[in-house]
Amino acid sequence: MPSLKQLSSEKDLFTYGHRACAGCAASIILRQVALVAGKNTIFVGATGCMEVVSTIFPYTAWKVPFLHNAFENSAATGSGIETTYRSLKKRGKITKKINVIAFGGDGGTYDIGFQSLSGAMERRHDMLYLCYNNEAYMNTGIQRSSATPFGAHTTTSPAGTVIPGKQQFPKDLTEAIAAHDIPYVAQAAPHNWADFTKKVEKALTIEGPTFINVLSPCPLGWVYPPHLSIKMSKLAAETCFWPLYEVENGIHKINFKPREKKPLIEWTKLQGRFRHLLSESNKHIVEEAQKEVDRKWNRLLKMAEAKI
Amino acid sequence: MKKGWKELPIGTQIIKPGSSEDFKTGDWRIEKPIIDFDKCIHCLICWIYCPDSSIYVNDNKVTGINYDFCKGCAICAEECPKDAITMQSEVESE
């Protein structure tokens, strides 16, 4: 794992001047990924916040090749690049090692890009897929996605007298991709940069498809002041809403176990999208959400213990 | 930059890498971070968490802030373990 001192001597390949909101965690994530991946990397971005803010014509924040295709096919585009690279290598036209990193937001990964991602993983392309999960369609104005947590207010699951926010639990994409039996699947968060950069480094050295799902707190959509982005990420891990773990060759390993598991409300009460959950009448929603978090965490603990 | 469609690169490729460095985002800021170098221990925490790569680091030491691009999100001030970074209103500092 590179230390901060080693990393700081590297040049930023995702540079300033991009137009992400102040305090955007997704730009921290991409910066950290680009630092670790190095200059022999090709990035592919699905339509979404990070594509829109980083490549507004005629400006680009990338100092490495970046390709945007469409919303649903960043994994397919990545697999095309990887296949071309393999072919060129076979014919001796290229000798150096090149990393292919495809990324997308939760909309472009959980929902719209799911089939192309599933296909790329099944075809065993040697690439890393990175999902920065901000838990809704933030770029288009905060619509619910299948990653939006239970009880969260979005413009298409508005909290009011009829419903108290989103009515469904989020899809567990990390496990869904792990079910593809690929060599490496991980879940990470930007506050733990050491764990995250280590996972990216590991994913890039492993041959075959790898997938990392990163939580990306969003000041705009989660409704909190921008300076709390890293705190939000930290609390999500400490409440076990977003456990940091990896699945290597089918074996679960938890990378961070909080000393004291905090109640979910510690995390939700700081966010405007859960504001309605603070009222007495919505107490059952909080309890239900807590129960689901506990269930998943206990399941994960058991899996890690049994080494499955 | 005014160009007709004939002068634009095919497929609207952006040929210059990192050209966003010409687009200053510093004027978005309402509060500016100020580093107290007496307190700073050069742990580089602010540098790794800065979304806009706006902390200058030279030879493993924090040397300053790039105010041309800092958007004033105050993550650095919040996360600094030594509270060496404070936020000052842009209006007052003028």
Short mmCIF file of C-alpha atoms in Angstrom, two decimals:
data_model
loop_
_atom_site.label_atom_id
_atom_site.label_comp_id
_atom_site.label_asym_id
_atom_site.label_seq_id
_atom_site.Cartn_x
_atom_site.Cartn_y
_atom_site.Cartn_z
CA MET A 1 0.00 0.00 0.00
CA PRO A 2 1.40 3.42 -0.92
CA SER A 3 1.84 5.89 1.93
CA LEU A 4 0.53 9.44 1.74
CA LYS A 5 4.07 10.68 1.26
CA GLN A 6 4.62 8.37 -1.70
CA LEU A 7 1.27 9.32 -3.19
CA SER A 8 1.92 13.03 -2.80
CA SER A 9 5.01 12.79 -4.97
CA GLU A 10 2.85 11.47 -7.80
CA LYS A 11 1.25 13.89 -10.23
CA ASP A 12 -2.51 14.29 -10.07
CA LEU A 13 -4.01 12.73 -13.18
CA PHE A 14 -7.51 13.91 -12.33
CA THR A 15 -6.78 17.56 -11.99
CA TYR A 16 -8.47 20.72 -10.72
CA GLY A 17 -10.82 22.87 -12.71
CA HIS A 18 -13.49 20.19 -12.95
CA ARG A 19 -16.95 21.44 -12.15
CA ALA A 20 -18.09 19.11 -9.40
CA CYS A 21 -19.96 20.77 -6.51
CA ALA A 22 -17.86 21.99 -3.60
CA GLY A 23 -17.29 19.05 -1.26
CA CYS A 24 -18.17 16.37 -3.84
CA ALA A 25 -16.88 13.03 -2.60
CA ALA A 26 -16.91 11.42 -6.05
CA SER A 27 -14.14 13.76 -7.19
CA ILE A 28 -12.09 12.73 -4.14
CA ILE A 29 -12.65 9.10 -5.13
CA LEU A 30 -11.56 9.59 -8.75
CA ARG A 31 -8.51 11.58 -7.65
CA GLN A 32 -7.43 8.78 -5.35
CA VAL A 33 -8.04 6.15 -8.04
CA ALA A 34 -6.08 8.11 -10.66
CA LEU A 35 -3.17 8.59 -8.23
CA VAL A 36 -2.92 4.87 -7.61
CA ALA A 37 -3.60 3.71 -11.18
CA GLY A 38 -0.87 5.87 -12.72
CA LYS A 39 -0.47 7.18 -16.23
CA ASN A 40 -0.77 3.88 -18.13
CA THR A 41 -4.51 3.81 -17.58
CA ILE A 42 -7.53 4.30 -19.77
CA PHE A 43 -10.66 5.54 -18.02
CA VAL A 44 -14.16 4.97 -19.32
CA GLY A 45 -17.01 6.92 -17.78
CA ALA A 46 -20.72 6.28 -17.92
CA THR A 47 -23.00 9.29 -18.23
CA GLY A 48 -23.39 10.80 -14.80
CA CYS A 49 -22.05 13.47 -12.50
CA MET A 50 -18.41 12.62 -12.95
CA GLU A 51 -18.58 12.47 -16.73
CA VAL A 52 -20.45 15.74 -16.90
CA VAL A 53 -18.23 17.69 -14.53
CA SER A 54 -14.89 16.41 -15.77
CA THR A 55 -15.26 16.75 -19.51
CA ILE A 56 -17.17 19.87 -20.46
CA PHE A 57 -16.01 20.71 -23.97
CA PRO A 58 -13.34 22.07 -24.59
CA TYR A 59 -12.08 21.31 -21.09
CA THR A 60 -11.09 18.00 -19.58
CA ALA A 61 -9.89 17.31 -16.07
CA TRP A 62 -8.19 14.08 -17.19
CA LYS A 63 -4.50 13.80 -17.92
CA VAL A 64 -4.98 10.20 -19.02
CA PRO A 65 -7.15 8.93 -21.90
CA PHE A 66 -10.81 9.21 -21.00
CA LEU A 67 -13.69 7.91 -23.04
CA HIS A 68 -17.37 8.54 -22.59
CA ASN A 69 -19.87 6.53 -24.55
CA ALA A 70 -23.38 6.39 -23.12
CA PHE A 71 -25.24 5.85 -19.89
CA GLU A 72 -25.67 2.11 -20.10
CA ASN A 73 -22.45 0.87 -21.62
CA SER A 74 -19.34 2.00 -19.79
CA ALA A 75 -18.56 -1.64 -18.92
CA ALA A 76 -19.13 -2.69 -22.54
CA THR A 77 -16.89 0.12 -23.80
CA GLY A 78 -14.25 -0.88 -21.27
CA SER A 79 -14.39 -4.48 -22.40
CA GLY A 80 -13.97 -3.34 -26.02
CA ILE A 81 -10.85 -1.38 -25.09
CA GLU A 82 -9.48 -4.33 -23.16
CA THR A 83 -10.07 -6.68 -26.10
CA THR A 84 -8.34 -4.28 -28.51
CA TYR A 85 -5.43 -4.01 -26.12
CA ARG A 86 -5.14 -7.79 -25.89
CA SER A 87 -5.22 -8.08 -29.66
CA LEU A 88 -2.54 -5.39 -30.11
CA LYS A 89 -0.41 -7.08 -27.51
CA LYS A 90 -0.72 -10.43 -29.23
CA ARG A 91 0.42 -8.89 -32.50
CA GLY A 92 3.38 -7.26 -30.75
CA LYS A 93 2.19 -3.71 -31.42
CA ILE A 94 2.12 -2.78 -27.77
CA THR A 95 4.32 -4.05 -24.97
CA LYS A 96 3.55 -2.06 -21.83
CA LYS A 97 0.85 -2.97 -19.33
CA ILE A 98 -2.27 -0.86 -19.54
CA ASN A 99 -5.02 -0.69 -16.94
CA VAL A 100 -8.61 -0.28 -18.03
CA ILE A 101 -10.90 1.31 -15.47
CA ALA A 102 -14.57 1.75 -16.27
CA PHE A 103 -16.66 3.71 -13.84
CA GLY A 104 -20.19 4.86 -13.38
CA GLY A 105 -22.47 6.28 -10.75
CA ASP A 106 -25.09 4.18 -9.06
CA GLY A 107 -27.59 5.01 -11.81
CA GLY A 108 -25.17 3.91 -14.50
CA THR A 109 -24.21 0.79 -12.56
CA TYR A 110 -27.10 -0.45 -10.40
CA ASP A 111 -29.85 0.36 -12.88
CA ILE A 112 -29.07 1.39 -16.44
CA GLY A 113 -25.62 -0.16 -16.87
CA PHE A 114 -26.36 -3.38 -15.05
CA GLN A 115 -26.68 -5.66 -18.04
CA SER A 116 -23.49 -4.45 -19.72
CA LEU A 117 -21.63 -4.71 -16.41
CA SER A 118 -22.91 -8.22 -15.83
CA GLY A 119 -21.87 -9.17 -19.36
CA ALA A 120 -18.38 -7.73 -19.01
CA MET A 121 -17.87 -9.56 -15.73
CA GLU A 122 -19.10 -12.84 -17.22
CA ARG A 123 -16.80 -12.51 -20.27
CA ARG A 124 -13.86 -12.22 -17.88
CA HIS A 125 -12.36 -9.01 -19.27
CA ASP A 126 -9.23 -7.90 -17.47
CA MET A 127 -10.61 -4.61 -16.20
CA LEU A 128 -11.68 -2.81 -13.06
CA TYR A 129 -15.21 -1.50 -12.76
CA LEU A 130 -15.66 1.19 -10.19
CA CYS A 131 -19.05 2.35 -8.99
CA TYR A 132 -19.21 5.65 -7.12
CA ASN A 133 -22.44 5.21 -5.31
CA ASN A 134 -24.14 8.46 -4.32
CA GLU A 135 -27.42 6.67 -3.84
CA ALA A 136 -29.64 8.47 -6.36
CA TYR A 137 -29.59 10.15 -9.77
CA MET A 138 -27.92 13.30 -8.45
CA ASN A 139 -26.90 14.76 -11.79
CA THR A 140 -30.45 15.00 -13.12
CA GLY A 141 -31.92 16.37 -9.92
CA ILE A 142 -32.07 13.64 -7.27
CA GLN A 143 -34.38 10.89 -8.51
CA ARG A 144 -34.53 7.57 -6.71
CA SER A 145 -32.33 4.72 -7.95
CA SER A 146 -32.12 1.13 -6.83
CA ALA A 147 -29.23 2.20 -4.56
CA THR A 148 -31.31 4.78 -2.66
CA PRO A 149 -31.70 3.70 0.98
CA PHE A 150 -35.02 2.89 2.60
CA GLY A 151 -36.88 5.97 3.82
CA ALA A 152 -34.79 8.50 1.88
CA HIS A 153 -36.47 11.51 0.34
CA THR A 154 -35.85 12.01 -3.38
CA THR A 155 -37.90 13.91 -5.95
CA THR A 156 -39.46 10.66 -7.16
CA SER A 157 -39.96 9.21 -3.67
CA PRO A 158 -40.99 12.40 -1.87
CA ALA A 159 -41.52 12.25 1.86
CA GLY A 160 -44.87 13.71 2.80
CA THR A 161 -48.29 12.73 4.02
CA VAL A 162 -48.65 9.86 1.54
CA ILE A 163 -45.28 8.09 1.84
CA PRO A 164 -42.31 8.60 4.19
CA GLY A 165 -39.59 8.50 1.51
CA LYS A 166 -38.45 5.50 -0.52
CA GLN A 167 -40.45 2.37 0.23
CA GLN A 168 -37.93 -0.28 -0.82
CA PHE A 169 -34.58 -1.41 0.49
CA PRO A 170 -31.58 -0.82 -1.77
CA LYS A 171 -30.24 -3.53 -4.02
CA ASP A 172 -27.06 -5.19 -2.76
CA LEU A 173 -25.00 -4.83 -5.92
CA THR A 174 -21.70 -5.83 -4.32
CA GLU A 175 -23.13 -9.26 -3.54
CA ALA A 176 -24.81 -9.46 -6.94
CA ILE A 177 -21.46 -8.94 -8.65
CA ALA A 178 -19.75 -11.32 -6.22
CA ALA A 179 -22.27 -13.90 -7.43
CA HIS A 180 -20.60 -13.64 -10.85
CA ASP A 181 -17.69 -15.51 -9.22
CA ILE A 182 -15.11 -13.00 -10.35
CA PRO A 183 -11.68 -12.88 -8.66
CA TYR A 184 -12.15 -9.69 -6.68
CA VAL A 185 -15.10 -7.65 -5.43
CA ALA A 186 -14.82 -4.98 -2.77
CA GLN A 187 -16.79 -2.31 -1.01
CA ALA A 188 -14.96 0.85 0.07
CA ALA A 189 -15.46 4.44 1.20
CA PRO A 190 -13.35 7.57 0.59
CA HIS A 191 -12.73 8.45 4.28
CA ASN A 192 -10.58 5.33 4.59
CA TRP A 193 -8.19 6.30 1.81
CA ALA A 194 -5.63 3.68 2.91
CA ASP A 195 -8.12 0.84 2.59
CA PHE A 196 -9.53 2.23 -0.64
CA THR A 197 -6.19 2.79 -2.41
CA LYS A 198 -5.08 -0.66 -1.32
CA LYS A 199 -8.19 -2.17 -2.85
CA VAL A 200 -7.69 -0.29 -6.12
CA GLU A 201 -4.07 -1.39 -6.27
CA LYS A 202 -5.06 -4.99 -5.57
CA ALA A 203 -7.84 -4.92 -8.15
CA LEU A 204 -5.46 -3.63 -10.80
CA THR A 205 -2.83 -6.30 -10.16
CA ILE A 206 -5.34 -9.15 -10.25
CA GLU A 207 -5.88 -10.59 -13.70
CA GLY A 208 -9.51 -10.77 -14.70
CA PRO A 209 -12.58 -8.70 -13.92
CA THR A 210 -12.66 -6.79 -10.65
CA PHE A 211 -15.31 -4.60 -9.12
CA ILE A 212 -15.22 -1.95 -6.40
CA ASN A 213 -18.32 -0.28 -5.02
CA VAL A 214 -17.49 3.02 -3.31
CA LEU A 215 -19.88 5.08 -1.25
CA SER A 216 -19.85 8.68 -2.42
CA PRO A 217 -21.55 11.16 -0.07
CA CYS A 218 -23.30 13.94 -2.01
CA PRO A 219 -23.87 17.29 -0.26
CA LEU A 220 -26.56 18.26 -2.75
CA GLY A 221 -28.67 15.11 -2.75
CA TRP A 222 -28.14 14.00 0.83
CA VAL A 223 -28.67 17.60 1.97
CA TYR A 224 -25.83 18.37 4.37
CA PRO A 225 -23.17 21.11 4.46
CA PRO A 226 -20.25 20.31 2.08
CA HIS A 227 -17.56 20.13 4.77
CA LEU A 228 -19.16 16.97 6.23
CA SER A 229 -18.54 14.75 3.18
CA ILE A 230 -15.77 12.73 4.81
CA LYS A 231 -17.67 12.54 8.13
CA MET A 232 -20.68 11.10 6.29
CA SER A 233 -18.55 8.42 4.71
CA LYS A 234 -16.98 7.60 8.08
CA LEU A 235 -20.32 7.38 9.87
CA ALA A 236 -21.75 5.13 7.15
CA ALA A 237 -18.95 2.66 7.89
CA GLU A 238 -19.25 3.03 11.67
CA THR A 239 -22.99 2.42 11.67
CA CYS A 240 -22.38 -0.64 9.44
CA PHE A 241 -24.75 0.77 6.85
CA TRP A 242 -21.80 0.58 4.44
CA PRO A 243 -19.46 -2.16 5.65
CA LEU A 244 -15.94 -2.10 4.21
CA TYR A 245 -15.24 -5.60 2.99
CA GLU A 246 -13.83 -7.58 0.12
CA VAL A 247 -14.66 -10.85 -1.57
CA GLU A 248 -11.52 -12.45 -2.93
CA ASN A 249 -12.05 -15.67 -4.89
CA GLY A 250 -15.41 -16.10 -3.19
CA ILE A 251 -14.15 -15.57 0.36
CA HIS A 252 -15.58 -12.67 2.36
CA LYS A 253 -13.23 -10.62 4.49
CA ILE A 254 -14.28 -7.63 6.58
CA ASN A 255 -11.71 -4.83 6.43
CA PHE A 256 -13.18 -2.61 9.11
CA LYS A 257 -15.09 -3.62 12.21
CA PRO A 258 -16.19 -0.66 14.30
CA ARG A 259 -15.22 -0.91 17.95
CA GLU A 260 -18.70 0.17 18.86
CA LYS A 261 -21.44 -0.18 16.27
CA LYS A 262 -23.26 3.13 16.17
CA PRO A 263 -27.05 3.29 15.71
CA LEU A 264 -28.13 4.17 12.19
CA ILE A 265 -29.86 7.34 13.37
CA GLU A 266 -26.44 8.89 14.14
CA TRP A 267 -25.82 8.91 10.41
CA THR A 268 -29.33 9.69 9.15
CA LYS A 269 -29.99 12.62 11.50
CA LEU A 270 -27.25 14.68 9.84
CA GLN A 271 -28.88 14.42 6.43
CA GLY A 272 -31.76 16.46 5.06
CA ARG A 273 -33.03 13.57 2.96
CA PHE A 274 -33.88 11.75 6.22
CA ARG A 275 -35.22 14.83 8.01
CA HIS A 276 -38.77 13.44 8.18
CA LEU A 277 -37.52 10.36 10.06
CA LEU A 278 -36.86 12.48 13.13
CA SER A 279 -40.59 12.92 13.77
CA GLU A 280 -42.35 10.60 16.20
CA SER A 281 -44.81 9.28 13.59
CA ASN A 282 -41.98 7.91 11.43
CA LYS A 283 -40.17 6.09 14.20
CA HIS A 284 -41.12 2.71 12.78
CA ILE A 285 -39.26 3.53 9.54
CA VAL A 286 -36.02 4.09 11.48
CA GLU A 287 -36.53 0.84 13.38
CA GLU A 288 -37.20 -1.08 10.20
CA ALA A 289 -34.11 0.40 8.52
CA GLN A 290 -31.99 -0.41 11.58
CA LYS A 291 -33.27 -3.99 11.56
CA GLU A 292 -32.26 -4.41 7.93
CA VAL A 293 -28.77 -2.97 8.59
CA ASP A 294 -28.33 -5.36 11.54
CA ARG A 295 -29.50 -8.33 9.50
CA LYS A 296 -27.04 -7.61 6.70
CA TRP A 297 -24.16 -6.91 9.06
CA ASN A 298 -24.75 -10.13 11.00
CA ARG A 299 -24.96 -12.05 7.77
CA LEU A 300 -21.66 -10.55 6.65
CA LEU A 301 -20.04 -11.36 10.01
CA LYS A 302 -21.16 -14.96 9.70
CA MET A 303 -19.86 -15.23 6.15
CA ALA A 304 -16.51 -13.75 7.12
CA GLU A 305 -16.28 -16.08 10.07
CA ALA A 306 -17.10 -19.15 8.05
CA LYS A 307 -14.68 -17.98 5.33
CA ILE A 308 -17.25 -18.26 2.58
CA MET B 1 -12.82 30.25 -27.82
CA LYS B 2 -14.84 30.51 -31.00
CA LYS B 3 -14.41 27.83 -33.60
CA GLY B 4 -16.54 26.73 -36.49
CA TRP B 5 -17.44 23.09 -36.92
CA LYS B 6 -14.73 22.68 -39.55
CA GLU B 7 -11.97 23.54 -37.10
CA LEU B 8 -13.22 21.32 -34.30
CA PRO B 9 -11.53 17.96 -33.79
CA ILE B 10 -13.43 14.93 -35.12
CA GLY B 11 -15.80 13.42 -32.60
CA THR B 12 -15.36 16.48 -30.37
CA GLN B 13 -12.24 14.95 -28.89
CA ILE B 14 -10.44 17.08 -26.37
CA ILE B 15 -6.84 17.01 -27.49
CA LYS B 16 -5.17 18.91 -24.65
CA PRO B 17 -4.91 16.80 -21.48
CA GLY B 18 -5.87 18.50 -18.26
CA SER B 19 -7.23 21.56 -20.10
CA SER B 20 -9.62 22.23 -17.20
CA GLU B 21 -6.61 23.82 -15.52
CA ASP B 22 -7.48 26.87 -17.64
CA PHE B 23 -10.95 27.07 -16.08
CA LYS B 24 -10.68 28.70 -12.69
CA THR B 25 -13.25 27.58 -10.15
CA GLY B 26 -11.92 29.68 -7.26
CA ASP B 27 -14.64 32.31 -7.71
CA TRP B 28 -17.27 29.80 -6.47
CA ARG B 29 -15.87 30.19 -3.00
CA ILE B 30 -17.56 32.10 -0.18
CA GLU B 31 -15.14 31.13 2.57
CA LYS B 32 -11.43 30.66 2.10
CA PRO B 33 -9.26 28.20 4.04
CA ILE B 34 -6.18 29.58 5.74
CA ILE B 35 -3.38 27.33 6.99
CA ASP B 36 -1.64 28.12 10.26
CA PHE B 37 1.84 26.76 9.57
CA ASP B 38 2.77 26.88 13.27
CA LYS B 39 0.18 24.17 13.91
CA CYS B 40 0.59 22.18 10.68
CA ILE B 41 2.33 18.82 11.10
CA HIS B 42 2.38 18.05 7.34
CA CYS B 43 0.34 14.87 7.73
CA LEU B 44 -1.09 15.47 4.23
CA ILE B 45 -4.64 14.57 5.33
CA CYS B 46 -5.94 17.80 3.76
CA TRP B 47 -4.15 16.93 0.54
CA ILE B 48 -5.66 13.44 0.14
CA TYR B 49 -9.20 14.66 0.92
CA CYS B 50 -9.17 17.79 -1.25
CA PRO B 51 -11.69 17.25 -4.08
CA ASP B 52 -10.03 19.95 -6.17
CA SER B 53 -6.35 19.04 -5.77
CA SER B 54 -5.84 22.53 -4.39
CA ILE B 55 -3.37 21.85 -1.59
CA TYR B 56 0.18 22.54 -2.72
CA VAL B 57 2.58 19.85 -1.55
CA ASN B 58 6.29 20.10 -2.18
CA ASP B 59 8.73 17.48 -0.97
CA ASN B 60 6.16 15.93 1.44
CA LYS B 61 5.40 19.31 3.01
CA VAL B 62 2.19 21.31 2.69
CA THR B 63 3.20 24.65 1.24
CA GLY B 64 -0.08 26.45 0.61
CA ILE B 65 -3.46 26.48 -1.09
CA ASN B 66 -4.28 27.07 -4.73
CA TYR B 67 -6.92 29.79 -4.36
CA ASP B 68 -7.52 29.86 -8.12
CA PHE B 69 -9.27 26.49 -7.88
CA CYS B 70 -10.26 25.94 -4.22
CA LYS B 71 -14.07 25.92 -4.04
CA GLY B 72 -14.10 26.49 -0.30
CA CYS B 73 -15.82 23.23 0.68
CA ALA B 74 -13.96 23.28 4.04
CA ILE B 75 -13.33 19.51 4.10
CA CYS B 76 -9.67 20.33 4.87
CA ALA B 77 -10.63 22.51 7.84
CA GLU B 78 -13.02 19.85 9.14
CA GLU B 79 -10.61 16.93 8.78
CA CYS B 80 -7.36 18.60 9.91
CA PRO B 81 -6.28 16.68 13.03
CA LYS B 82 -4.50 19.72 14.46
CA ASP B 83 -7.16 22.32 13.57
CA ALA B 84 -4.50 24.18 11.64
CA ILE B 85 -6.93 25.26 8.91
CA THR B 86 -9.56 27.93 9.54
CA MET B 87 -12.20 29.27 7.21
CA GLN B 88 -12.43 33.00 6.65
CA SER B 89 -15.23 34.81 4.88
CA GLU B 90 -14.20 36.07 1.44
CA VAL B 91 -16.08 39.33 2.04
CA GLU B 92 -14.21 40.09 5.25
CA SER B 93 -10.84 39.23 3.81
CA GLU B 94 -11.24 41.76 0.98
#
